[in-house]
């Protein structure tokens, strides 16, 4: 577990998109982000109090989270002095960058000196087991997508929020770097060794109360040539009782694959259910989550209404509308 | 590439099964195995000349291959003196064990002293790319199974042998430790980081002559809860034009998963084609390979005949009968 609350380090982010990890934390866990640290030239702003390291430490920040990615996922030399100051002030450091905190000798030395921990969330911290395929108690819902980056994480977090508002037992289970930084733990599935992928997801979603739902963050897509194996490991390790179909309607081709168009929601439902029922014959598709960020309000509502009519399933944009109708569908299943 | 020919090290193998890596090399590449080295208590025998290290070196052995696995995949302390002697005699070492040659300080030191290389084939030696899904020239055939360990590697190697006998262009592409030791190179797919699995298979099966066939070693099964993600990465990275269905008819449940029965060949064909056609719409199932080792000759022939009648596809045991009819089916496709 990564100690909370966080100071969000935005560094010298050239634009808001470079700070999307910080934005995810800001959007979904504003309660754990007590401030932001910006350097000269920073063009991102989380609308949090700007704090010096000393101010953040005094306000109770337990971890400085690197919420910014520069080109190549590097830890910029310009950041090192700030990161060392945070360690000296008693904070841990957390990062999801490709280049690791633990590979920076100055940070390793400072962490040792001050008794702090470096959390590289891109690297698995656990020796995961081989999956055993056994049924577990409790319920699980998995978001599957027509493509990568269509809103699977946001869907699962929004459902957790809606379920907690209803006093239902639910836990968002992070499987990617941003999700792990948002929640403080999880499995960085894309960095797990092939043989242990499904076992890592079994480990992440263990036996639980019969009325508890794990809301598992999806990854990739069964239709994405680069990452489909990761997705299938999620389905077979997660043994979902319920699937949410996720889609982004304005995308011209699969992300990173200009030769591939996106599958239809019908194809996604068919293939996902076929694979999920190998491990859980009772699995159902219960709803559809559409990322309508690329549409105006009228076009979004029209698209959702037509999708709902066509698929005979609730279709919502949880970011625009909340996830209540998806939660209704989960509750109807139990 | 691992230098050939090999001296097969059988160590103190307690039974023939413990030497199955050596057996695979002996069965499929007898030409590259010039001798065997057995210690006191060895109960395995490849029917190769027993050689001392000095004799093997004089006979031209370039690599000592650890062809035995003891419990836990350890490098036994009793082996170290022999392995050091091989390095001193000018041989490389190769091993597919979980415990790595490179983690044995005495072997690292001896390899450095004598200028030799330690080949740990369980560890990827290459930084694989993310898959790009682009179509490549040349043809590819993948063996897919109802379960793990049903004969996918033997099927692909037997097809390569039959194709070479017909002077057809074909290359067996190893994706597991034994296959890599048999051929001298390949991708240890089960040890690859999740994000790079499909890319590793694209790397392994690059553009080739239009009439060249890659015969890709399968791994796991789309129906195996522990390893299905590895299998799907093989299908999407390999972009097969042809699939061979592999099955072992006497197995009571999925290997390592007592709660799961094996799928039917019909289900395997349907699901494998559905997934393969995402990346190669022309993909066809062309034949069936049955591992009949658990049946006597009459029962085997009866099972094959009934399977062929039911599935309307050539059904053979390539180990018992050769792979010619599977190669006929490949040739009919082009």
mmCIF file of C-alpha atoms in Angstrom, chain A:
data_model
loop_
_atom_site.group_PDB
_atom_site.id
_atom_site.type_symbol
_atom_site.label_atom_id
_atom_site.label_comp_id
_atom_site.label_asym_id
_atom_site.label_seq_id
_atom_site.Cartn_x
_atom_site.Cartn_y
_atom_site.Cartn_z
ATOM 1 C CA UNK A 1 0.000 0.000 0.000
ATOM 2 C CA UNK A 2 1.153 3.506 -0.860
ATOM 3 C CA UNK A 3 0.672 5.853 2.119
ATOM 4 C CA UNK A 4 -1.950 8.569 1.576
ATOM 5 C CA UNK A 5 -2.648 11.484 1.319
ATOM 6 C CA UNK A 6 -0.613 12.552 -1.708
ATOM 7 C CA UNK A 7 1.201 15.608 -2.914
ATOM 8 C CA UNK A 8 0.793 15.576 -6.698
ATOM 9 C CA UNK A 9 4.048 16.424 -8.459
ATOM 10 C CA UNK A 10 3.315 18.069 -11.819
ATOM 11 C CA UNK A 11 6.932 19.023 -12.516
ATOM 12 C CA UNK A 12 7.468 20.954 -15.703
ATOM 13 C CA UNK A 13 4.538 19.331 -17.550
ATOM 14 C CA UNK A 14 4.470 20.935 -21.009
ATOM 15 C CA UNK A 15 0.681 20.524 -21.325
ATOM 16 C CA UNK A 16 -2.284 19.146 -19.346
ATOM 17 C CA UNK A 17 -2.159 15.767 -21.135
ATOM 18 C CA UNK A 18 1.344 15.142 -19.749
ATOM 19 C CA UNK A 19 -0.201 15.240 -16.268
ATOM 20 C CA UNK A 20 -2.955 12.694 -16.918
ATOM 21 C CA UNK A 21 -1.946 10.477 -13.989
ATOM 22 C CA UNK A 22 -2.376 13.458 -11.662
ATOM 23 C CA UNK A 23 -5.665 14.272 -13.402
ATOM 24 C CA UNK A 24 -6.965 10.749 -12.775
ATOM 25 C CA UNK A 25 -6.187 11.043 -9.066
ATOM 26 C CA UNK A 26 -7.699 14.535 -8.982
ATOM 27 C CA UNK A 27 -10.884 13.382 -10.742
ATOM 28 C CA UNK A 28 -11.473 10.251 -8.693
ATOM 29 C CA UNK A 29 -9.788 10.732 -5.328
ATOM 30 C CA UNK A 30 -9.763 14.480 -4.660
ATOM 31 C CA UNK A 31 -9.872 13.590 -0.963
ATOM 32 C CA UNK A 32 -6.402 11.985 -1.088
ATOM 33 C CA UNK A 33 -4.703 14.801 -3.041
ATOM 34 C CA UNK A 34 -3.957 17.614 -0.617
ATOM 35 C CA UNK A 35 -1.886 19.751 -2.932
ATOM 36 C CA UNK A 36 0.170 20.104 -6.078
ATOM 37 C CA UNK A 37 3.819 20.961 -6.719
ATOM 38 C CA UNK A 38 4.585 22.811 -9.926
ATOM 39 C CA UNK A 39 7.957 23.821 -11.311
ATOM 40 C CA UNK A 40 8.763 26.718 -13.627
ATOM 41 C CA UNK A 41 7.215 26.126 -17.042
ATOM 42 C CA UNK A 42 4.453 23.835 -15.795
ATOM 43 C CA UNK A 43 1.355 24.129 -17.982
ATOM 44 C CA UNK A 44 -0.862 21.725 -16.051
ATOM 45 C CA UNK A 45 -3.080 22.696 -13.126
ATOM 46 C CA UNK A 46 -5.163 20.361 -10.972
ATOM 47 C CA UNK A 47 -6.866 23.307 -9.226
ATOM 48 C CA UNK A 48 -5.343 22.120 -5.960
ATOM 49 C CA UNK A 49 -3.400 24.339 -3.525
ATOM 50 C CA UNK A 50 0.158 24.932 -4.738
ATOM 51 C CA UNK A 51 2.486 23.810 -1.962
ATOM 52 C CA UNK A 52 6.199 23.743 -1.300
ATOM 53 C CA UNK A 53 7.581 20.436 -0.053
ATOM 54 C CA UNK A 54 7.728 21.865 3.481
ATOM 55 C CA UNK A 55 4.121 23.059 3.304
ATOM 56 C CA UNK A 56 2.917 19.684 1.995
ATOM 57 C CA UNK A 57 4.772 17.821 4.746
ATOM 58 C CA UNK A 58 3.276 20.146 7.358
ATOM 59 C CA UNK A 59 -0.189 19.515 5.861
ATOM 60 C CA UNK A 60 0.300 15.770 6.326
ATOM 61 C CA UNK A 61 1.300 14.565 2.833
ATOM 62 C CA UNK A 62 2.654 11.007 3.134
ATOM 63 C CA UNK A 63 3.685 10.380 -0.473
ATOM 64 C CA UNK A 64 4.799 12.546 -3.367
ATOM 65 C CA UNK A 65 3.213 11.026 -6.491
ATOM 66 C CA UNK A 66 4.897 11.685 -9.815
ATOM 67 C CA UNK A 67 1.744 12.682 -11.685
ATOM 68 C CA UNK A 68 3.469 13.717 -14.876
ATOM 69 C CA UNK A 69 5.086 11.849 -17.768
ATOM 70 C CA UNK A 70 7.595 13.451 -20.078
ATOM 71 C CA UNK A 71 8.582 12.000 -23.431
ATOM 72 C CA UNK A 72 10.006 8.509 -22.981
ATOM 73 C CA UNK A 73 8.794 8.066 -19.423
ATOM 74 C CA UNK A 74 12.070 9.379 -18.012
ATOM 75 C CA UNK A 75 12.756 10.784 -14.568
ATOM 76 C CA UNK A 76 13.995 14.230 -15.524
ATOM 77 C CA UNK A 77 17.255 15.401 -13.906
ATOM 78 C CA UNK A 78 15.428 18.647 -13.103
ATOM 79 C CA UNK A 79 13.080 16.699 -10.827
ATOM 80 C CA UNK A 80 15.708 14.960 -8.707
ATOM 81 C CA UNK A 81 16.350 17.812 -6.276
ATOM 82 C CA UNK A 82 12.620 18.155 -5.535
ATOM 83 C CA UNK A 83 12.172 14.415 -5.090
ATOM 84 C CA UNK A 84 15.123 14.285 -2.691
ATOM 85 C CA UNK A 85 13.667 17.164 -0.714
ATOM 86 C CA UNK A 86 10.369 15.254 -0.387
ATOM 87 C CA UNK A 87 12.211 12.188 0.948
ATOM 88 C CA UNK A 88 14.071 14.388 3.414
ATOM 89 C CA UNK A 89 10.748 15.848 4.545
ATOM 90 C CA UNK A 90 9.475 12.355 5.376
ATOM 91 C CA UNK A 91 7.455 11.479 2.304
ATOM 92 C CA UNK A 92 7.583 8.292 0.226
ATOM 93 C CA UNK A 93 7.795 8.613 -3.559
ATOM 94 C CA UNK A 94 5.471 6.847 -6.015
ATOM 95 C CA UNK A 95 5.774 6.675 -9.804
ATOM 96 C CA UNK A 96 4.323 4.749 -12.717
ATOM 97 C CA UNK A 97 7.012 5.798 -15.180
ATOM 98 C CA UNK A 98 8.911 3.297 -17.324
ATOM 99 C CA UNK A 99 12.172 4.530 -15.852
ATOM 100 C CA UNK A 100 12.244 3.529 -12.234
ATOM 101 C CA UNK A 101 12.795 5.547 -9.099
ATOM 102 C CA UNK A 102 14.909 2.674 -7.808
ATOM 103 C CA UNK A 103 17.314 3.077 -10.719
ATOM 104 C CA UNK A 104 18.216 6.643 -9.646
ATOM 105 C CA UNK A 105 21.175 6.304 -7.232
ATOM 106 C CA UNK A 106 20.557 9.702 -5.618
ATOM 107 C CA UNK A 107 16.959 8.755 -4.795
ATOM 108 C CA UNK A 108 17.933 5.326 -3.497
ATOM 109 C CA UNK A 109 20.526 6.923 -1.248
ATOM 110 C CA UNK A 110 18.144 9.608 0.033
ATOM 111 C CA UNK A 111 15.373 7.051 0.668
ATOM 112 C CA UNK A 112 17.795 4.955 2.712
ATOM 113 C CA UNK A 113 19.045 7.936 4.645
ATOM 114 C CA UNK A 114 15.550 9.062 5.565
ATOM 115 C CA UNK A 115 13.940 5.635 5.952
ATOM 116 C CA UNK A 116 11.416 6.171 3.165
ATOM 117 C CA UNK A 117 10.101 3.859 0.424
ATOM 118 C CA UNK A 118 10.234 4.242 -3.369
ATOM 119 C CA UNK A 119 7.039 2.836 -4.946
ATOM 120 C CA UNK A 120 7.581 1.944 -8.619
ATOM 121 C CA UNK A 121 4.042 0.879 -9.435
ATOM 122 C CA UNK A 122 4.978 -0.250 -12.952
ATOM 123 C CA UNK A 123 6.908 -3.148 -11.425
ATOM 124 C CA UNK A 124 5.062 -5.995 -9.707
ATOM 125 C CA UNK A 125 5.926 -5.993 -6.005
ATOM 126 C CA UNK A 126 4.516 -9.485 -5.425
ATOM 127 C CA UNK A 127 5.465 -12.962 -6.649
ATOM 128 C CA UNK A 128 2.123 -13.922 -8.159
ATOM 129 C CA UNK A 129 0.921 -17.533 -8.314
ATOM 130 C CA UNK A 130 -0.106 -19.544 -11.371
ATOM 131 C CA UNK A 131 -3.902 -19.319 -11.676
ATOM 132 C CA UNK A 132 -5.790 -22.323 -10.327
ATOM 133 C CA UNK A 133 -9.185 -21.514 -11.878
ATOM 134 C CA UNK A 134 -11.081 -22.305 -8.659
ATOM 135 C CA UNK A 135 -14.397 -20.549 -8.034
ATOM 136 C CA UNK A 136 -14.249 -17.876 -5.352
ATOM 137 C CA UNK A 137 -16.939 -16.436 -3.138
ATOM 138 C CA UNK A 138 -18.172 -12.906 -3.782
ATOM 139 C CA UNK A 139 -19.113 -11.277 -7.093
ATOM 140 C CA UNK A 140 -16.954 -9.742 -9.789
ATOM 141 C CA UNK A 141 -17.641 -7.276 -12.567
ATOM 142 C CA UNK A 142 -15.162 -6.599 -15.369
ATOM 143 C CA UNK A 143 -15.120 -3.772 -17.889
ATOM 144 C CA UNK A 144 -14.194 -4.999 -21.387
ATOM 145 C CA UNK A 145 -13.626 -2.697 -24.337
ATOM 146 C CA UNK A 146 -13.848 -2.501 -28.098
ATOM 147 C CA UNK A 147 -10.362 -0.960 -27.869
ATOM 148 C CA UNK A 148 -7.712 0.284 -25.441
ATOM 149 C CA UNK A 149 -8.304 3.593 -23.639
ATOM 150 C CA UNK A 150 -12.071 3.738 -24.094
ATOM 151 C CA UNK A 151 -12.970 4.417 -20.440
ATOM 152 C CA UNK A 152 -12.726 1.038 -18.712
ATOM 153 C CA UNK A 153 -10.966 2.414 -15.627
ATOM 154 C CA UNK A 154 -13.293 5.373 -15.279
ATOM 155 C CA UNK A 155 -16.295 3.061 -15.651
ATOM 156 C CA UNK A 156 -15.165 0.771 -12.838
ATOM 157 C CA UNK A 157 -14.288 3.654 -10.504
ATOM 158 C CA UNK A 158 -17.589 5.413 -11.217
ATOM 159 C CA UNK A 159 -19.464 2.212 -10.423
ATOM 160 C CA UNK A 160 -17.572 1.859 -7.133
ATOM 161 C CA UNK A 161 -18.503 5.418 -6.226
ATOM 162 C CA UNK A 162 -22.185 4.830 -7.039
ATOM 163 C CA UNK A 163 -22.228 1.575 -5.086
ATOM 164 C CA UNK A 164 -20.616 3.141 -2.033
ATOM 165 C CA UNK A 165 -23.264 5.890 -2.167
ATOM 166 C CA UNK A 166 -25.863 3.109 -1.883
ATOM 167 C CA UNK A 167 -23.931 1.473 0.982
ATOM 168 C CA UNK A 168 -23.224 -1.559 -1.189
ATOM 169 C CA UNK A 169 -20.017 -3.537 -0.679
ATOM 170 C CA UNK A 170 -17.735 -2.838 -3.624
ATOM 171 C CA UNK A 171 -14.013 -2.490 -4.312
ATOM 172 C CA UNK A 172 -12.378 -1.050 -7.398
ATOM 173 C CA UNK A 173 -9.468 -3.356 -8.317
ATOM 174 C CA UNK A 174 -6.744 -1.514 -10.186
ATOM 175 C CA UNK A 175 -4.814 -3.330 -12.916
ATOM 176 C CA UNK A 176 -2.878 -0.385 -14.406
ATOM 177 C CA UNK A 177 -0.431 2.231 -13.222
ATOM 178 C CA UNK A 178 -2.889 5.115 -12.939
ATOM 179 C CA UNK A 179 -5.475 2.983 -11.169
ATOM 180 C CA UNK A 180 -2.827 1.777 -8.720
ATOM 181 C CA UNK A 181 -1.758 5.353 -7.940
ATOM 182 C CA UNK A 182 -5.400 6.338 -7.501
ATOM 183 C CA UNK A 183 -6.192 3.546 -5.052
ATOM 184 C CA UNK A 184 -2.793 2.891 -3.497
ATOM 185 C CA UNK A 185 -2.553 -0.737 -4.612
ATOM 186 C CA UNK A 186 -3.329 -3.205 -7.393
ATOM 187 C CA UNK A 187 -1.617 -5.315 -10.060
ATOM 188 C CA UNK A 188 0.396 -3.654 -12.880
ATOM 189 C CA UNK A 189 -0.840 -6.338 -15.247
ATOM 190 C CA UNK A 190 0.953 -5.215 -18.389
ATOM 191 C CA UNK A 191 4.268 -5.707 -16.574
ATOM 192 C CA UNK A 192 3.527 -9.199 -15.207
ATOM 193 C CA UNK A 193 5.336 -12.246 -16.627
ATOM 194 C CA UNK A 194 3.072 -14.110 -19.082
ATOM 195 C CA UNK A 195 2.652 -17.294 -17.039
ATOM 196 C CA UNK A 196 1.416 -15.388 -13.979
ATOM 197 C CA UNK A 197 -1.080 -12.947 -15.516
ATOM 198 C CA UNK A 198 -4.277 -14.819 -14.665
ATOM 199 C CA UNK A 199 -2.870 -15.807 -11.271
ATOM 200 C CA UNK A 200 -2.176 -12.150 -10.487
ATOM 201 C CA UNK A 201 -5.838 -11.350 -11.117
ATOM 202 C CA UNK A 202 -6.992 -14.244 -8.935
ATOM 203 C CA UNK A 203 -4.696 -12.863 -6.218
ATOM 204 C CA UNK A 204 -6.166 -9.375 -6.702
ATOM 205 C CA UNK A 205 -9.789 -10.540 -6.399
ATOM 206 C CA UNK A 206 -9.817 -13.164 -3.640
ATOM 207 C CA UNK A 207 -12.709 -14.786 -1.771
ATOM 208 C CA UNK A 208 -15.030 -12.166 -0.354
ATOM 209 C CA UNK A 209 -18.481 -11.683 1.171
ATOM 210 C CA UNK A 210 -21.227 -13.179 -0.986
ATOM 211 C CA UNK A 211 -22.739 -9.708 -1.536
ATOM 212 C CA UNK A 212 -19.421 -7.967 -2.241
ATOM 213 C CA UNK A 213 -18.547 -6.843 -5.775
ATOM 214 C CA UNK A 214 -15.031 -6.461 -7.102
ATOM 215 C CA UNK A 215 -15.080 -3.890 -9.895
ATOM 216 C CA UNK A 216 -12.081 -4.932 -11.964
ATOM 217 C CA UNK A 217 -10.303 -2.421 -14.158
ATOM 218 C CA UNK A 218 -10.098 -3.772 -17.699
ATOM 219 C CA UNK A 219 -7.022 -3.649 -19.930
ATOM 220 C CA UNK A 220 -6.645 -3.771 -23.688
ATOM 221 C CA UNK A 221 -9.267 -5.570 -25.758
ATOM 222 C CA UNK A 222 -9.829 -9.103 -27.003
ATOM 223 C CA UNK A 223 -9.830 -7.486 -30.461
ATOM 224 C CA UNK A 224 -6.539 -5.585 -30.028
ATOM 225 C CA UNK A 225 -3.690 -7.494 -31.693
ATOM 226 C CA UNK A 226 -1.052 -6.061 -29.341
ATOM 227 C CA UNK A 227 -2.710 -6.654 -25.972
ATOM 228 C CA UNK A 228 -5.486 -9.244 -26.375
ATOM 229 C CA UNK A 229 -3.604 -11.820 -24.322
ATOM 230 C CA UNK A 230 -3.591 -9.473 -21.338
ATOM 231 C CA UNK A 231 -7.349 -9.027 -21.705
ATOM 232 C CA UNK A 232 -8.027 -12.764 -21.836
ATOM 233 C CA UNK A 233 -5.931 -13.319 -18.716
ATOM 234 C CA UNK A 234 -8.104 -10.700 -16.977
ATOM 235 C CA UNK A 235 -11.265 -12.504 -18.050
ATOM 236 C CA UNK A 236 -10.033 -15.939 -17.011
ATOM 237 C CA UNK A 237 -8.361 -14.765 -13.804
ATOM 238 C CA UNK A 238 -11.253 -12.507 -12.846
ATOM 239 C CA UNK A 239 -14.036 -15.061 -13.503
ATOM 240 C CA UNK A 240 -16.519 -12.201 -13.902
ATOM 241 C CA UNK A 241 -20.200 -12.634 -13.090
ATOM 242 C CA UNK A 242 -20.964 -9.433 -14.981
ATOM 243 C CA UNK A 243 -19.392 -7.666 -17.941
ATOM 244 C CA UNK A 244 -19.723 -4.004 -18.891
ATOM 245 C CA UNK A 245 -19.037 -3.240 -22.559
ATOM 246 C CA UNK A 246 -16.978 -0.068 -23.051
ATOM 247 C CA UNK A 247 -16.739 1.910 -26.284
ATOM 248 C CA UNK A 248 -15.631 5.249 -27.685
ATOM 249 C CA UNK A 249 -17.773 6.055 -30.726
ATOM 250 C CA UNK A 250 -15.594 8.564 -32.583
ATOM 251 C CA UNK A 251 -12.488 6.452 -32.995
ATOM 252 C CA UNK A 252 -11.492 5.716 -36.612
ATOM 253 C CA UNK A 253 -9.267 2.694 -35.914
ATOM 254 C CA UNK A 254 -7.887 0.577 -33.062
ATOM 255 C CA UNK A 255 -5.466 2.569 -30.943
ATOM 256 C CA UNK A 256 -1.972 2.218 -32.392
ATOM 257 C CA UNK A 257 -3.212 -0.133 -35.144
ATOM 258 C CA UNK A 258 -4.208 1.906 -38.217
ATOM 259 C CA UNK A 259 -5.012 -1.294 -40.154
ATOM 260 C CA UNK A 260 -7.769 -2.399 -37.760
ATOM 261 C CA UNK A 261 -11.264 -1.025 -37.286
ATOM 262 C CA UNK A 262 -13.066 -1.394 -33.964
ATOM 263 C CA UNK A 263 -15.418 -4.347 -33.489
ATOM 264 C CA UNK A 264 -19.136 -3.813 -33.006
ATOM 265 C CA UNK A 265 -20.606 -3.959 -29.514
ATOM 266 C CA UNK A 266 -22.416 -7.105 -30.668
ATOM 267 C CA UNK A 267 -19.111 -8.767 -31.547
ATOM 268 C CA UNK A 268 -17.553 -7.617 -28.277
ATOM 269 C CA UNK A 269 -20.467 -9.069 -26.297
ATOM 270 C CA UNK A 270 -20.393 -12.380 -28.153
ATOM 271 C CA UNK A 271 -16.642 -12.997 -27.914
ATOM 272 C CA UNK A 272 -16.294 -11.746 -24.337
ATOM 273 C CA UNK A 273 -19.140 -13.942 -23.100
ATOM 274 C CA UNK A 274 -17.839 -16.959 -24.990
ATOM 275 C CA UNK A 275 -14.471 -16.615 -23.271
ATOM 276 C CA UNK A 276 -15.818 -15.678 -19.827
ATOM 277 C CA UNK A 277 -18.220 -18.601 -19.694
ATOM 278 C CA UNK A 278 -15.297 -21.021 -19.938
ATOM 279 C CA UNK A 279 -14.566 -20.120 -16.313
ATOM 280 C CA UNK A 280 -17.980 -18.816 -15.200
ATOM 281 C CA UNK A 281 -20.972 -20.213 -17.116
ATOM 282 C CA UNK A 282 -23.316 -17.758 -15.368
ATOM 283 C CA UNK A 283 -21.541 -14.657 -16.688
ATOM 284 C CA UNK A 284 -23.815 -11.991 -18.231
ATOM 285 C CA UNK A 285 -23.318 -8.742 -20.094
ATOM 286 C CA UNK A 286 -25.276 -6.266 -17.960
ATOM 287 C CA UNK A 287 -24.622 -2.832 -19.431
ATOM 288 C CA UNK A 288 -22.770 -0.551 -21.796
ATOM 289 C CA UNK A 289 -20.475 2.364 -20.970
ATOM 290 C CA UNK A 290 -19.901 4.879 -23.750
ATOM 291 C CA UNK A 291 -17.157 7.478 -23.549
ATOM 292 C CA UNK A 292 -18.956 10.409 -25.201
ATOM 293 C CA UNK A 293 -16.230 12.982 -24.548
ATOM 294 C CA UNK A 294 -15.928 13.474 -28.299
ATOM 295 C CA UNK A 295 -19.644 14.270 -28.766
ATOM 296 C CA UNK A 296 -21.740 17.275 -27.752
ATOM 297 C CA UNK A 297 -24.587 16.766 -25.305
ATOM 298 C CA UNK A 298 -27.306 16.222 -27.913
ATOM 299 C CA UNK A 299 -25.192 13.838 -29.999
ATOM 300 C CA UNK A 300 -24.144 11.954 -26.862
ATOM 301 C CA UNK A 301 -27.707 11.460 -25.649
ATOM 302 C CA UNK A 302 -28.807 10.413 -29.116
ATOM 303 C CA UNK A 303 -25.974 7.895 -29.426
ATOM 304 C CA UNK A 304 -26.740 6.456 -25.993
ATOM 305 C CA UNK A 305 -30.468 6.138 -26.752
ATOM 306 C CA UNK A 306 -29.842 4.409 -30.061
ATOM 307 C CA UNK A 307 -27.275 2.066 -28.518
ATOM 308 C CA UNK A 308 -29.641 1.152 -25.705
ATOM 309 C CA UNK A 309 -32.453 0.453 -28.159
ATOM 310 C CA UNK A 310 -30.222 -1.642 -30.387
ATOM 311 C CA UNK A 311 -28.469 -3.657 -27.666
ATOM 312 C CA UNK A 312 -31.409 -3.971 -25.223
ATOM 313 C CA UNK A 313 -29.058 -3.038 -22.390
ATOM 314 C CA UNK A 314 -28.627 0.124 -20.324
ATOM 315 C CA UNK A 315 -26.147 2.410 -22.107
ATOM 316 C CA UNK A 316 -24.684 5.341 -20.197
ATOM 317 C CA UNK A 317 -21.681 7.631 -20.097
ATOM 318 C CA UNK A 318 -20.704 7.302 -16.428
ATOM 319 C CA UNK A 319 -18.560 10.422 -16.541
ATOM 320 C CA UNK A 320 -21.398 12.534 -17.956
ATOM 321 C CA UNK A 321 -24.331 10.822 -16.241
ATOM 322 C CA UNK A 322 -23.010 8.796 -13.306
ATOM 323 C CA UNK A 323 -23.003 5.016 -13.156
ATOM 324 C CA UNK A 324 -26.285 4.461 -11.336
ATOM 325 C CA UNK A 325 -28.006 2.630 -14.158
ATOM 326 C CA UNK A 326 -25.039 0.249 -14.473
ATOM 327 C CA UNK A 327 -25.258 -0.413 -10.740
ATOM 328 C CA UNK A 328 -29.004 -1.008 -11.093
ATOM 329 C CA UNK A 329 -28.137 -3.670 -13.653
ATOM 330 C CA UNK A 330 -25.634 -5.291 -11.280
ATOM 331 C CA UNK A 331 -28.184 -5.299 -8.481
ATOM 332 C CA UNK A 332 -30.773 -6.868 -10.773
ATOM 333 C CA UNK A 333 -28.346 -9.730 -11.382
ATOM 334 C CA UNK A 334 -28.063 -10.754 -7.734
#
